[in-house]
Short mmCIF file of C-alpha atoms in Angstrom, two decimals:
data_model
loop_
_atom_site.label_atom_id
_atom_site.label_comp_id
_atom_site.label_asym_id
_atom_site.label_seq_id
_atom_site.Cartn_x
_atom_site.Cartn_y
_atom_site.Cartn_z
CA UNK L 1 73.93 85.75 82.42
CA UNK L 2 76.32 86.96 84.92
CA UNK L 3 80.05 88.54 84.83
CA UNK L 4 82.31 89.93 86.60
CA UNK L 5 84.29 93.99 85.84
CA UNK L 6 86.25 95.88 87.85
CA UNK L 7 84.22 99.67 88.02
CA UNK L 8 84.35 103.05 89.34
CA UNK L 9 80.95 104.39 90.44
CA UNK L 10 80.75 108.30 88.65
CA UNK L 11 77.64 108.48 89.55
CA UNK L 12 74.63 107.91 91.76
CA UNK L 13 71.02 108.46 91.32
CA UNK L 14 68.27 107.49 93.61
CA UNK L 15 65.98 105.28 92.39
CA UNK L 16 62.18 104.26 93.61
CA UNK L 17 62.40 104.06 97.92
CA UNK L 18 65.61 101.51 98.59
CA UNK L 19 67.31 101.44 95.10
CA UNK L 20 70.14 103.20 92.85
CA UNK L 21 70.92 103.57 89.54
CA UNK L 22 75.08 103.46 89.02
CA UNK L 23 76.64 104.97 86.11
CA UNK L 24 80.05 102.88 86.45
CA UNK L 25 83.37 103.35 84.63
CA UNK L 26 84.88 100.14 83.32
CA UNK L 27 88.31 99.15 81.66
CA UNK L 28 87.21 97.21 79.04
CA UNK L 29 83.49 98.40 78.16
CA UNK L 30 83.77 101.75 78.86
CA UNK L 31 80.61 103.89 80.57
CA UNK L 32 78.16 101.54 81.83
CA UNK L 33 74.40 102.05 84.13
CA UNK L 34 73.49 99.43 86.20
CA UNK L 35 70.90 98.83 88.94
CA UNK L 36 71.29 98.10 92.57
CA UNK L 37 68.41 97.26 94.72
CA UNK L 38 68.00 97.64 98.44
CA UNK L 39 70.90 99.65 98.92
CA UNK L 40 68.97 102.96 100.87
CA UNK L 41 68.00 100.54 103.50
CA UNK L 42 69.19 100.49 106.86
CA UNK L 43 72.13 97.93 107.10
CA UNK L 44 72.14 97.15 103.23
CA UNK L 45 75.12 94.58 102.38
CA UNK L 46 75.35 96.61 99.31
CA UNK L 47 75.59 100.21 100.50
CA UNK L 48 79.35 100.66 99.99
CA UNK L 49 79.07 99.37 95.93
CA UNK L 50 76.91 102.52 95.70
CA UNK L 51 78.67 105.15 97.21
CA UNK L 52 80.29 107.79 95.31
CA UNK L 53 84.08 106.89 94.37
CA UNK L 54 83.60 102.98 95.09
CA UNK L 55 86.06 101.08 93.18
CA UNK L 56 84.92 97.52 93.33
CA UNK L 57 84.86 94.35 91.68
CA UNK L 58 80.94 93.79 90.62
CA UNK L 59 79.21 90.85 89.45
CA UNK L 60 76.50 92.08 86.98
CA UNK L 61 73.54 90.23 85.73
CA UNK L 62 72.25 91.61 82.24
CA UNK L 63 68.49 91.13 81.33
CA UNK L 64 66.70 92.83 78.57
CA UNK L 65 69.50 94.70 78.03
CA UNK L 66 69.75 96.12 81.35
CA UNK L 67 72.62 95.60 83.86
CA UNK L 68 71.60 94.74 87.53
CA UNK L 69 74.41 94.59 90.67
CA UNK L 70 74.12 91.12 92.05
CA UNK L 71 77.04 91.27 94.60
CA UNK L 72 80.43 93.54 94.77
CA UNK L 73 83.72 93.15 96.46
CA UNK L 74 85.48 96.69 97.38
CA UNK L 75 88.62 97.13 96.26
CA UNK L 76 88.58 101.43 97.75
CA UNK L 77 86.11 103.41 99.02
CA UNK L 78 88.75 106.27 99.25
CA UNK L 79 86.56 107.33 102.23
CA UNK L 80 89.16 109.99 102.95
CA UNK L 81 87.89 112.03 100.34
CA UNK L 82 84.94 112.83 102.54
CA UNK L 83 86.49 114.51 105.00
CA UNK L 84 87.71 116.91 102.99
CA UNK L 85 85.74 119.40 101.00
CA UNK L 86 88.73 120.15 98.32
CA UNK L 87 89.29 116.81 98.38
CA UNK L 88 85.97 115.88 97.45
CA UNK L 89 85.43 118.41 94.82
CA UNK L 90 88.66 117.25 93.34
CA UNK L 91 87.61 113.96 93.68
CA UNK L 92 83.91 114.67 91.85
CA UNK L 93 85.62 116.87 89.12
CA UNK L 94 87.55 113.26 87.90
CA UNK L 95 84.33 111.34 87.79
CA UNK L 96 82.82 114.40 85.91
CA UNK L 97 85.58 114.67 83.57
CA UNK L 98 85.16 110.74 82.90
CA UNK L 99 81.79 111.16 82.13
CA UNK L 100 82.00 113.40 79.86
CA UNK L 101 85.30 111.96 77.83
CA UNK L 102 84.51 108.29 78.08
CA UNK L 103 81.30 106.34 75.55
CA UNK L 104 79.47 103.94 76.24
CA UNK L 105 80.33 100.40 75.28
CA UNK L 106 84.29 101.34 73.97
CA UNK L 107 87.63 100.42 75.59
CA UNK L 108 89.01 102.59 78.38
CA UNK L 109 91.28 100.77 80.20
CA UNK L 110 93.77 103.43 80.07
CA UNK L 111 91.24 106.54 81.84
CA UNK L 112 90.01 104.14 84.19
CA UNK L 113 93.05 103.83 85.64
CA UNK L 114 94.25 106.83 85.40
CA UNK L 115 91.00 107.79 87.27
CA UNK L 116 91.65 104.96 89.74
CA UNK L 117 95.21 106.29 90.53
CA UNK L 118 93.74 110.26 90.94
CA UNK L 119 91.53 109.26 93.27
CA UNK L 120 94.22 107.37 95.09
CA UNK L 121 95.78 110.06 94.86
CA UNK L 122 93.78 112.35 95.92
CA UNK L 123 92.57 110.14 98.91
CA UNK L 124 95.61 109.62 100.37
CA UNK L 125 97.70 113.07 98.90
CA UNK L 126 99.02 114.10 102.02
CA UNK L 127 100.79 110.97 103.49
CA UNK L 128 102.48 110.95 99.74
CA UNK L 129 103.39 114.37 99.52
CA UNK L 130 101.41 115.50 96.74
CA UNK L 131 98.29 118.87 96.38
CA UNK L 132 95.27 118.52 94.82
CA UNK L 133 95.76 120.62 91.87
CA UNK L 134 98.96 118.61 90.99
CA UNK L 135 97.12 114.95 91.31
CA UNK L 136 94.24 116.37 89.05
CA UNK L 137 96.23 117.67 86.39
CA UNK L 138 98.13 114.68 85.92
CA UNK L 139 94.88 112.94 85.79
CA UNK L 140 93.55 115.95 83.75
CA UNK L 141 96.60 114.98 80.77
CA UNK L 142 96.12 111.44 80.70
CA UNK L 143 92.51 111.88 80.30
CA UNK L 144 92.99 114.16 77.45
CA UNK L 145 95.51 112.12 75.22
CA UNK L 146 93.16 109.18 76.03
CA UNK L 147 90.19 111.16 74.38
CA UNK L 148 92.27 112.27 71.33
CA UNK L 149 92.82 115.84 72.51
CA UNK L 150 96.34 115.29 73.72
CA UNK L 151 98.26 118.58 74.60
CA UNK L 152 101.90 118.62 73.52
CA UNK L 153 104.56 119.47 76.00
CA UNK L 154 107.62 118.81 73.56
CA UNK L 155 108.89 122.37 72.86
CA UNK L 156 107.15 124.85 71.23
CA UNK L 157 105.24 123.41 68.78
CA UNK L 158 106.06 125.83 65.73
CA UNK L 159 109.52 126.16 65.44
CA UNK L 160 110.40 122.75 67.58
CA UNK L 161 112.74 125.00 70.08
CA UNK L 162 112.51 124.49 74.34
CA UNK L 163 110.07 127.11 75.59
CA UNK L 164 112.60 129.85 77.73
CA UNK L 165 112.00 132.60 79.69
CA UNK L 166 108.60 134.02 81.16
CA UNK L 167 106.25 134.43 78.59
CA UNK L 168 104.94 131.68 76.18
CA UNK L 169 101.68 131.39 74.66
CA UNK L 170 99.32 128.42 74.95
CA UNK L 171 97.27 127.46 71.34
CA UNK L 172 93.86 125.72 72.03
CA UNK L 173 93.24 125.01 68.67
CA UNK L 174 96.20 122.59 68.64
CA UNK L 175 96.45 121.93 72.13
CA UNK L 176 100.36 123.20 72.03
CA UNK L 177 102.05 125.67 73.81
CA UNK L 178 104.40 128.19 71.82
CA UNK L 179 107.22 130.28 72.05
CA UNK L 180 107.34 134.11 73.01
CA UNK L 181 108.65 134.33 69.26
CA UNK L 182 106.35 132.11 67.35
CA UNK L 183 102.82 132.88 69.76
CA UNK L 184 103.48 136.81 69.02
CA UNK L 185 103.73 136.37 65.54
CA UNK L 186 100.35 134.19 64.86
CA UNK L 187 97.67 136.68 65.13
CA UNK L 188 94.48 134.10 65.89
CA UNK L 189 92.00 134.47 68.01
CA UNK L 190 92.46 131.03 69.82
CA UNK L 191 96.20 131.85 71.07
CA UNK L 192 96.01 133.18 74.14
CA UNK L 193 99.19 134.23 76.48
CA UNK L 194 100.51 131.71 78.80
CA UNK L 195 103.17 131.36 81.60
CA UNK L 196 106.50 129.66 80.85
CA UNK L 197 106.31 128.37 84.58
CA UNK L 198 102.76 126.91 83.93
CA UNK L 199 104.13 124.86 81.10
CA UNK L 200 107.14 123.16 82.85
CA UNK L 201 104.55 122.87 85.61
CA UNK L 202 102.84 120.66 83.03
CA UNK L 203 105.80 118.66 81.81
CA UNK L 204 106.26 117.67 85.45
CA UNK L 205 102.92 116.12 85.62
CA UNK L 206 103.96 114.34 82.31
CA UNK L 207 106.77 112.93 84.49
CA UNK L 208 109.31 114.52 83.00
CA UNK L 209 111.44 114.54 86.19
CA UNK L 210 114.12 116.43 84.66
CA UNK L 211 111.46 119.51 85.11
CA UNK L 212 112.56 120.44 88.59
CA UNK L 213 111.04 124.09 88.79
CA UNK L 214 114.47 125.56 89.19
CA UNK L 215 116.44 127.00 92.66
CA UNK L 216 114.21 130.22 92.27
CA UNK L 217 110.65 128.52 92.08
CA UNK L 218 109.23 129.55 95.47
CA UNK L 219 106.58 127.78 96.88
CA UNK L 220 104.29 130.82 96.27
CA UNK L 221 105.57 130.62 92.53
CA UNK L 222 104.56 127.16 92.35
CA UNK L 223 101.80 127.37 94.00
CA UNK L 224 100.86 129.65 91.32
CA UNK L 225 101.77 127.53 88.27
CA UNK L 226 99.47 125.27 89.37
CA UNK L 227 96.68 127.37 89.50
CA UNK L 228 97.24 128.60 86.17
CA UNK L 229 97.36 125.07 84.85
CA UNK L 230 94.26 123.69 86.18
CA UNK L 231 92.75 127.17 84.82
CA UNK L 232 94.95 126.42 81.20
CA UNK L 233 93.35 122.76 81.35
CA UNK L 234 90.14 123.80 82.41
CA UNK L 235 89.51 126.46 79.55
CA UNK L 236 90.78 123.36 77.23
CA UNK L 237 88.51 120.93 78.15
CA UNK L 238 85.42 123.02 78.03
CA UNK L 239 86.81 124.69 74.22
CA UNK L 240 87.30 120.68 73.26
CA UNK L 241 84.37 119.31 74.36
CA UNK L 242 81.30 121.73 74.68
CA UNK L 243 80.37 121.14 77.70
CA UNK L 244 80.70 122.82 81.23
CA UNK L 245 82.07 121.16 84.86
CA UNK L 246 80.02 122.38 87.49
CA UNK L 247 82.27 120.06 89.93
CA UNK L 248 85.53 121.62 88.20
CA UNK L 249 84.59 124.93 88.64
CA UNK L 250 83.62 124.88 92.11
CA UNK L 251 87.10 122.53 92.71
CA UNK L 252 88.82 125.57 91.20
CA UNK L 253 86.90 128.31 93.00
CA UNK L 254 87.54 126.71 96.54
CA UNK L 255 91.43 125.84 95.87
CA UNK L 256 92.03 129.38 94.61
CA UNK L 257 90.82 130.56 97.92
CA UNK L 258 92.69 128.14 99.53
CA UNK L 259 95.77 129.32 97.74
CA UNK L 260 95.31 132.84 98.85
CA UNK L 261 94.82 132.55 102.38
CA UNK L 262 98.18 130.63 102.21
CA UNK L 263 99.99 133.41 100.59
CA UNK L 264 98.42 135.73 102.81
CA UNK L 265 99.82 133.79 105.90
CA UNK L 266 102.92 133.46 104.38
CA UNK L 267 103.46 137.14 103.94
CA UNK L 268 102.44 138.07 107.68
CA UNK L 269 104.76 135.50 108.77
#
């Protein structure tokens, strides 16, 4: 029997001397493995279905209870996201992340295409404006209410008020940011300080366009809200789900350098 899904390739891994095993993302059934033969060949009609990133319509035969890729038509190969090695990195820690937050067999129509649209994103960030660490955290919120760990970016989320001024504090338990007033009051051990700036940085990516950063956010001082919410997200996902992201972390490592070499032009100039 054969049908036809829209996927994401997360993953690659070579198998016997011309073939590939695929672990593919899908909208409707979730995480998925399927087979694709010849494709390490020289001039193999298939080679692009089993590249990393491929977003493709494949037509899947199932026997025994195992998936094989019969033929595929490419929808992206976001092949810019080779040329880049932040980019990439970027780029791998979305596929990780799905991995990790999407099951086998279940409904995730809405991660797949909010991975679809990050690596868009990412592909093609600098004709539309955008970094890296902003297209992954957007990505990096959706995924998160999608797997039931949503954070909440309405206010501080004791006493209900907006979050003011400089300091705020961020609590992983609840996945809610709090107030300077509320945060120094609860004395637990999973409230940890946070960055007023990082959290409107966040309601931005929520699309709250009203979130503008403000006449005095410099581009150093948003470059640095950034960083502190991929580092906020990052410590989340790890608390809520056990696991580490070796992608993620060197992502991170490589567009924190990046981030200081630009302030340290900046300041000679």
């Amino acid at each position: 029997m054969e049908r036809k899904t829209d996927a994401i390739v997360l993953r690659a891994t070579e198998y016997k001397d011309a073939d590939k095993i695929l672990t593919l993302l899908t909208p409707f059934e979730g995480k998925m493995t399927a087979g694709i033969k010849g494709v390490k060949k020289a001039g193999a009609k298939l080679a692009f279905a089993a590249q990393p990133f491929a977003f493709c319509e494949y037509v899947l035969a199932e026997k025994n209870g195992r998936n094989t890729v019969v033929s595929a038509y490419l929808h992206d190969g976001f092949f810019a996201l080779r040329t880049d090695i932040v980019r990439f990195y970027a780029a791998c820690s979305v596929t990780e992340c799905c991995e990790a937050l999407c099951a086998e067999g279940e409904e995730s129509q809405g991660l797949f295409v909010a991975a679809a649209e990050a690596l868009r994103s990412l592909a093609y960030a600098k004709e539309r404006g955008e970094t890296c660490g902003e297209s992954l955290c957007c990505f990096l919120l959706t995924a998160l209410f999608e797997s039931g760990y949503m954070i909440d970016l309405n206010g501080c989320g004791a006493c209900g008020e907006e979050i003011f001024g400089a300091r705020c504090y961020f609590d992983f338990s609840a996945g809610r940011f709090l107030c300077g007033n509320c945060g120094g009051k609860i004395a637990e051990k999973e409230i940890a300080r946070a960055s007023a700036c990082t959290y409107r940085f966040l309601r931005r990516c929520a699309g709250d366009v009203s979130e503008t950063g403000g006449e005095e956010e410099t581009a150093k001082n948003a470059k640095e809200a950034e960083i502190r919410a991929l580092r906020l997200l990052k410590a989340y996902l790890v608390k809520k789900t056990e696991r580490e992201y070796p992608c993620f972390t060197e992502f991170f490592r490589l567009y924190e350098a990046s981030a200081r070499e630009e302030n340290a032009v900046t300041a000679k100039n």
